[in-house]
């Protein structure tokens, strides 16, 4: 079972923490339909959750001007799943402040900076693009096996 | 749809040990409920906690941070945090990130009790 | 549990029948996250499935020019869930050929025309817009209880 | 992820009765598999079919149309189609649309066998 590709899924939603479980559900559903193994599914679900939680927590210190200030865009291509999490918020923040290792995280006892660390560990490619006043875009990629290379698929 | 629930009880055999059972997901949304609950327990003098994770379907960095913070506070007061039976999914997340080497994980309540008694 | 609204979900995908189960999954996930009862969930899932199956079966007798010829757009507003299923295909077909009743369906023994009948029975509003050569748009609405009117919500 | 599977057997007590168990969903995609399977059975002379729906998670208009067409063909040949134990979700769909008054629905294989024998 593998979904025909390419396809695109886009979510636009308010910056409220209670939206996160729905976003995770839709992402997990999609990763599962692509036939990805449980472990990749968890990694993708968590990376998207972390990027979205960051938008909700950090991007808009003041109430956002847009009605739907958080965008999640999933592009399932033949060889990769590209996921973009975008906001039009402050476009500034200590994105390079991510912990380098769990040892550092435990040592420092601040218990912050784990979200961006997780994205970088769990996805194959991660890019952060920030422009002050224009927002932040996190672009994450997970490589996929092209459908015709899948052994035993229907 | 259930999101997050916390159930607290004491161990019959060790009344100073609190068992907190989590149900649902511990993410950036529900972590506030979790923090409120553990703050209250600590204010009431609890220092030994077994966190029953059998019903926890998901944990995010916010949840992991809360567990780390809780563990640190309990240790400071001479107590300890033990995690009981995480689901395969939550275990995998903790393990991939290296947290299974940092938290005390147990397979049974008895084992957890032993650790907290010693 | 009720999701903060408004929010928008948009899917763009190829016209292949194997995509349907994923679309149903995403729609059901969303309806469930809105706190809708099982029965409404089934009705919405099935109506969307029927509209999409029609695009795949009827809209493109020749291979479509676009890479992603089927669009499903879900708008969760305060008082309603609006779902649009759009294609840019032939924009013609016997949309008024829907069976009027199950009795007629059983009688005629052609076993067609049930899809549009189901949409009209299961949704609160259904509108079909067709322009020859420009495609078909099915717009379906399910009324929602505004979040603040929900008894006992968190 | 399983999509659609068909499992066929004969009843020990009535070898001319075929039991087709459906697993997964019967939609515009999987209906082709279902039609192929029933075409083969009919070509081989089967006229009495129990369709076991315990494992069917979803049915669309394409699936309902296939069941209607199958029922009609079996009746024409002096046989019959009986639907066995649909899940609550599938039952609800059939019932809301009025198909529970049209199909023969049964709660047990024994009851289905009785109907096909009479
Ligand atoms: N969308 C965003 N907008 C503004 N700043 C962000 C955004 N995402 C991340 N950041 C910045 O990056 C930092 C690191 O994020 P993260 O690693 O997830 O840890 P944490 O959220 O615990 O601080 C945040 O503290 C914040 O300053
Ligand atoms: N997206 C579409 N593009 C073109 N024609 C369509 C479309 N959707 C529906 N139709 C037309 O409407 C008719 C009725 O559809 P429906 O009630 O679902 O029954 P069925 O698909 O079994 O014919 C179809 O036969 C087709 O001619």
mmCIF file of N, CA, C and O in Angstrom, chain A residues 21-22, chain B residues 1-3, chain C residues 1-5 7 27-41 44 76 81 142-145 147 150-151 153:
data_model
loop_
_atom_site.group_PDB
_atom_site.id
_atom_site.type_symbol
_atom_site.label_atom_id
_atom_site.label_comp_id
_atom_site.label_asym_id
_atom_site.label_seq_id
_atom_site.Cartn_x
_atom_site.Cartn_y
_atom_site.Cartn_z
ATOM 1 N N UNK A 21 -2.741 18.742 18.570
ATOM 2 C CA UNK A 21 -3.062 17.314 18.481
ATOM 3 C C UNK A 21 -3.702 16.984 17.133
ATOM 4 O O UNK A 21 -3.482 15.911 16.574
ATOM 5 N N UNK A 22 -4.479 17.909 16.608
ATOM 6 C CA UNK A 22 -5.081 17.691 15.285
ATOM 7 C C UNK A 22 -4.004 17.680 14.201
ATOM 8 O O UNK A 22 -3.992 16.807 13.327
ATOM 9 N N UNK B 1 -13.256 13.105 22.458
ATOM 10 C CA UNK B 1 -11.855 12.748 22.350
ATOM 11 C C UNK B 1 -11.117 13.160 23.611
ATOM 12 O O UNK B 1 -11.118 14.311 23.983
ATOM 13 N N UNK B 2 -10.495 12.196 24.274
ATOM 14 C CA UNK B 2 -9.754 12.511 25.475
ATOM 15 C C UNK B 2 -8.419 13.134 25.097
ATOM 16 O O UNK B 2 -7.758 12.729 24.177
ATOM 17 N N UNK B 3 -8.008 14.159 25.860
ATOM 18 C CA UNK B 3 -6.732 14.777 25.565
ATOM 19 C C UNK B 3 -5.688 14.406 26.611
ATOM 20 O O UNK B 3 -4.704 13.764 26.312
ATOM 21 N N UNK C 1 -13.718 18.692 24.248
ATOM 22 C CA UNK C 1 -12.621 18.912 23.307
ATOM 23 C C UNK C 1 -13.167 19.493 22.009
ATOM 24 O O UNK C 1 -13.936 18.876 21.313
ATOM 25 N N UNK C 2 -12.772 20.702 21.716
ATOM 26 C CA UNK C 2 -13.158 21.249 20.422
ATOM 27 C C UNK C 2 -12.007 22.076 19.889
ATOM 28 O O UNK C 2 -11.401 22.854 20.613
ATOM 29 N N UNK C 3 -11.687 21.865 18.641
ATOM 30 C CA UNK C 3 -10.569 22.518 17.981
ATOM 31 C C UNK C 3 -10.812 24.014 17.866
ATOM 32 O O UNK C 3 -11.924 24.431 17.566
ATOM 33 N N UNK C 4 -9.773 24.844 18.067
ATOM 34 C CA UNK C 4 -9.968 26.286 17.858
ATOM 35 C C UNK C 4 -10.263 26.549 16.379
ATOM 36 O O UNK C 4 -9.646 25.961 15.509
ATOM 37 N N UNK C 5 -11.247 27.383 16.110
ATOM 38 C CA UNK C 5 -11.625 27.686 14.734
ATOM 39 C C UNK C 5 -11.519 29.188 14.520
ATOM 40 O O UNK C 5 -11.551 29.937 15.484
ATOM 41 N N UNK C 7 -10.176 27.240 10.916
ATOM 42 C CA UNK C 7 -8.940 26.707 10.335
ATOM 43 C C UNK C 7 -9.281 26.155 8.949
ATOM 44 O O UNK C 7 -10.456 25.961 8.625
ATOM 45 N N UNK C 27 -10.186 13.526 6.575
ATOM 46 C CA UNK C 27 -11.486 14.153 6.839
ATOM 47 C C UNK C 27 -12.075 13.633 8.150
ATOM 48 O O UNK C 27 -12.561 14.409 8.990
ATOM 49 N N UNK C 28 -12.002 12.323 8.360
ATOM 50 C CA UNK C 28 -12.570 11.731 9.576
ATOM 51 C C UNK C 28 -11.816 12.228 10.808
ATOM 52 O O UNK C 28 -12.416 12.565 11.835
ATOM 53 N N UNK C 29 -10.502 12.308 10.687
ATOM 54 C CA UNK C 29 -9.651 12.825 11.765
ATOM 55 C C UNK C 29 -10.075 14.252 12.144
ATOM 56 O O UNK C 29 -10.171 14.601 13.320
ATOM 57 N N UNK C 30 -10.330 15.056 11.132
ATOM 58 C CA UNK C 30 -10.691 16.449 11.348
ATOM 59 C C UNK C 30 -12.081 16.569 11.960
ATOM 60 O O UNK C 30 -12.284 17.319 12.928
ATOM 61 N N UNK C 31 -13.023 15.804 11.437
ATOM 62 C CA UNK C 31 -14.386 15.842 11.982
ATOM 63 C C UNK C 31 -14.385 15.357 13.428
ATOM 64 O O UNK C 31 -15.088 15.901 14.282
ATOM 65 N N UNK C 32 -13.560 14.346 13.719
ATOM 66 C CA UNK C 32 -13.474 13.826 15.086
ATOM 67 C C UNK C 32 -12.867 14.870 16.018
ATOM 68 O O UNK C 32 -13.341 15.070 17.133
ATOM 69 N N UNK C 33 -11.826 15.564 15.532
ATOM 70 C CA UNK C 33 -11.171 16.583 16.354
ATOM 71 C C UNK C 33 -12.110 17.756 16.626
ATOM 72 O O UNK C 33 -11.954 18.470 17.607
ATOM 73 N N UNK C 34 -13.094 17.948 15.759
ATOM 74 C CA UNK C 34 -14.096 18.995 15.980
ATOM 75 C C UNK C 34 -15.123 18.562 17.018
ATOM 76 O O UNK C 34 -16.012 19.332 17.383
ATOM 77 N N UNK C 35 -15.014 17.313 17.461
ATOM 78 C CA UNK C 35 -15.922 16.815 18.489
ATOM 79 C C UNK C 35 -17.277 16.391 17.941
ATOM 80 O O UNK C 35 -18.233 16.250 18.700
ATOM 81 N N UNK C 36 -17.364 16.165 16.620
ATOM 82 C CA UNK C 36 -18.643 15.752 16.035
ATOM 83 C C UNK C 36 -18.977 14.320 16.424
ATOM 84 O O UNK C 36 -18.090 13.482 16.562
ATOM 85 N N UNK C 37 -20.268 14.020 16.597
ATOM 86 C CA UNK C 37 -20.664 12.650 16.922
ATOM 87 C C UNK C 37 -20.391 11.683 15.759
ATOM 88 O O UNK C 37 -20.353 12.102 14.598
ATOM 89 N N UNK C 38 -20.201 10.406 16.109
ATOM 90 C CA UNK C 38 -19.886 9.348 15.142
ATOM 91 C C UNK C 38 -20.732 9.422 13.869
ATOM 92 O O UNK C 38 -20.228 9.260 12.762
ATOM 93 N N UNK C 39 -22.022 9.657 14.046
ATOM 94 C CA UNK C 39 -22.917 9.610 12.889
ATOM 95 C C UNK C 39 -22.593 10.728 11.903
ATOM 96 O O UNK C 39 -22.523 10.500 10.689
ATOM 97 N N UNK C 40 -22.369 11.946 12.403
ATOM 98 C CA UNK C 40 -22.012 13.067 11.528
ATOM 99 C C UNK C 40 -20.670 12.812 10.854
ATOM 100 O O UNK C 40 -20.468 13.129 9.682
ATOM 101 N N UNK C 41 -19.773 12.253 11.639
ATOM 102 C CA UNK C 41 -18.456 11.896 11.136
ATOM 103 C C UNK C 41 -18.559 10.970 9.916
ATOM 104 O O UNK C 41 -17.946 11.211 8.879
ATOM 105 N N UNK C 44 -20.081 12.884 6.871
ATOM 106 C CA UNK C 44 -19.145 13.810 6.227
ATOM 107 C C UNK C 44 -18.088 13.026 5.450
ATOM 108 O O UNK C 44 -17.792 13.316 4.296
ATOM 109 N N UNK C 76 -13.208 25.142 8.391
ATOM 110 C CA UNK C 76 -13.960 24.981 9.640
ATOM 111 C C UNK C 76 -14.207 26.369 10.214
ATOM 112 O O UNK C 76 -13.293 27.014 10.718
ATOM 113 N N UNK C 81 -18.997 23.741 8.893
ATOM 114 C CA UNK C 81 -17.874 23.105 8.213
ATOM 115 C C UNK C 81 -18.210 23.169 6.722
ATOM 116 O O UNK C 81 -19.232 22.620 6.293
ATOM 117 N N UNK C 142 -21.870 21.463 6.516
ATOM 118 C CA UNK C 142 -22.461 20.812 7.700
ATOM 119 C C UNK C 142 -22.462 21.858 8.804
ATOM 120 O O UNK C 142 -21.424 22.448 9.105
ATOM 121 N N UNK C 143 -23.615 22.131 9.376
ATOM 122 C CA UNK C 143 -23.685 23.128 10.436
ATOM 123 C C UNK C 143 -23.003 22.613 11.697
ATOM 124 O O UNK C 143 -23.069 21.439 12.020
ATOM 125 N N UNK C 144 -22.351 23.537 12.396
ATOM 126 C CA UNK C 144 -21.687 23.178 13.657
ATOM 127 C C UNK C 144 -22.277 24.007 14.789
ATOM 128 O O UNK C 144 -22.744 25.127 14.563
ATOM 129 N N UNK C 145 -22.194 23.465 15.994
ATOM 130 C CA UNK C 145 -22.548 24.247 17.167
ATOM 131 C C UNK C 145 -21.366 25.166 17.468
ATOM 132 O O UNK C 145 -20.241 24.678 17.569
ATOM 133 N N UNK C 147 -18.425 26.955 19.291
ATOM 134 C CA UNK C 147 -17.698 26.415 20.444
ATOM 135 C C UNK C 147 -18.230 26.886 21.794
ATOM 136 O O UNK C 147 -18.363 26.100 22.719
ATOM 137 N N UNK C 150 -21.152 24.979 23.308
ATOM 138 C CA UNK C 150 -21.008 23.577 23.675
ATOM 139 C C UNK C 150 -21.071 23.412 25.189
ATOM 140 O O UNK C 150 -20.340 24.076 25.909
ATOM 141 N N UNK C 151 -21.922 22.563 25.656
ATOM 142 C CA UNK C 151 -22.043 22.321 27.083
ATOM 143 C C UNK C 151 -20.880 21.453 27.559
ATOM 144 O O UNK C 151 -20.562 20.439 26.945
ATOM 145 N N UNK C 153 -17.642 21.861 27.529
ATOM 146 C CA UNK C 153 -16.365 21.799 26.823
ATOM 147 C C UNK C 153 -15.289 22.479 27.662
ATOM 148 O O UNK C 153 -15.574 23.384 28.444
#
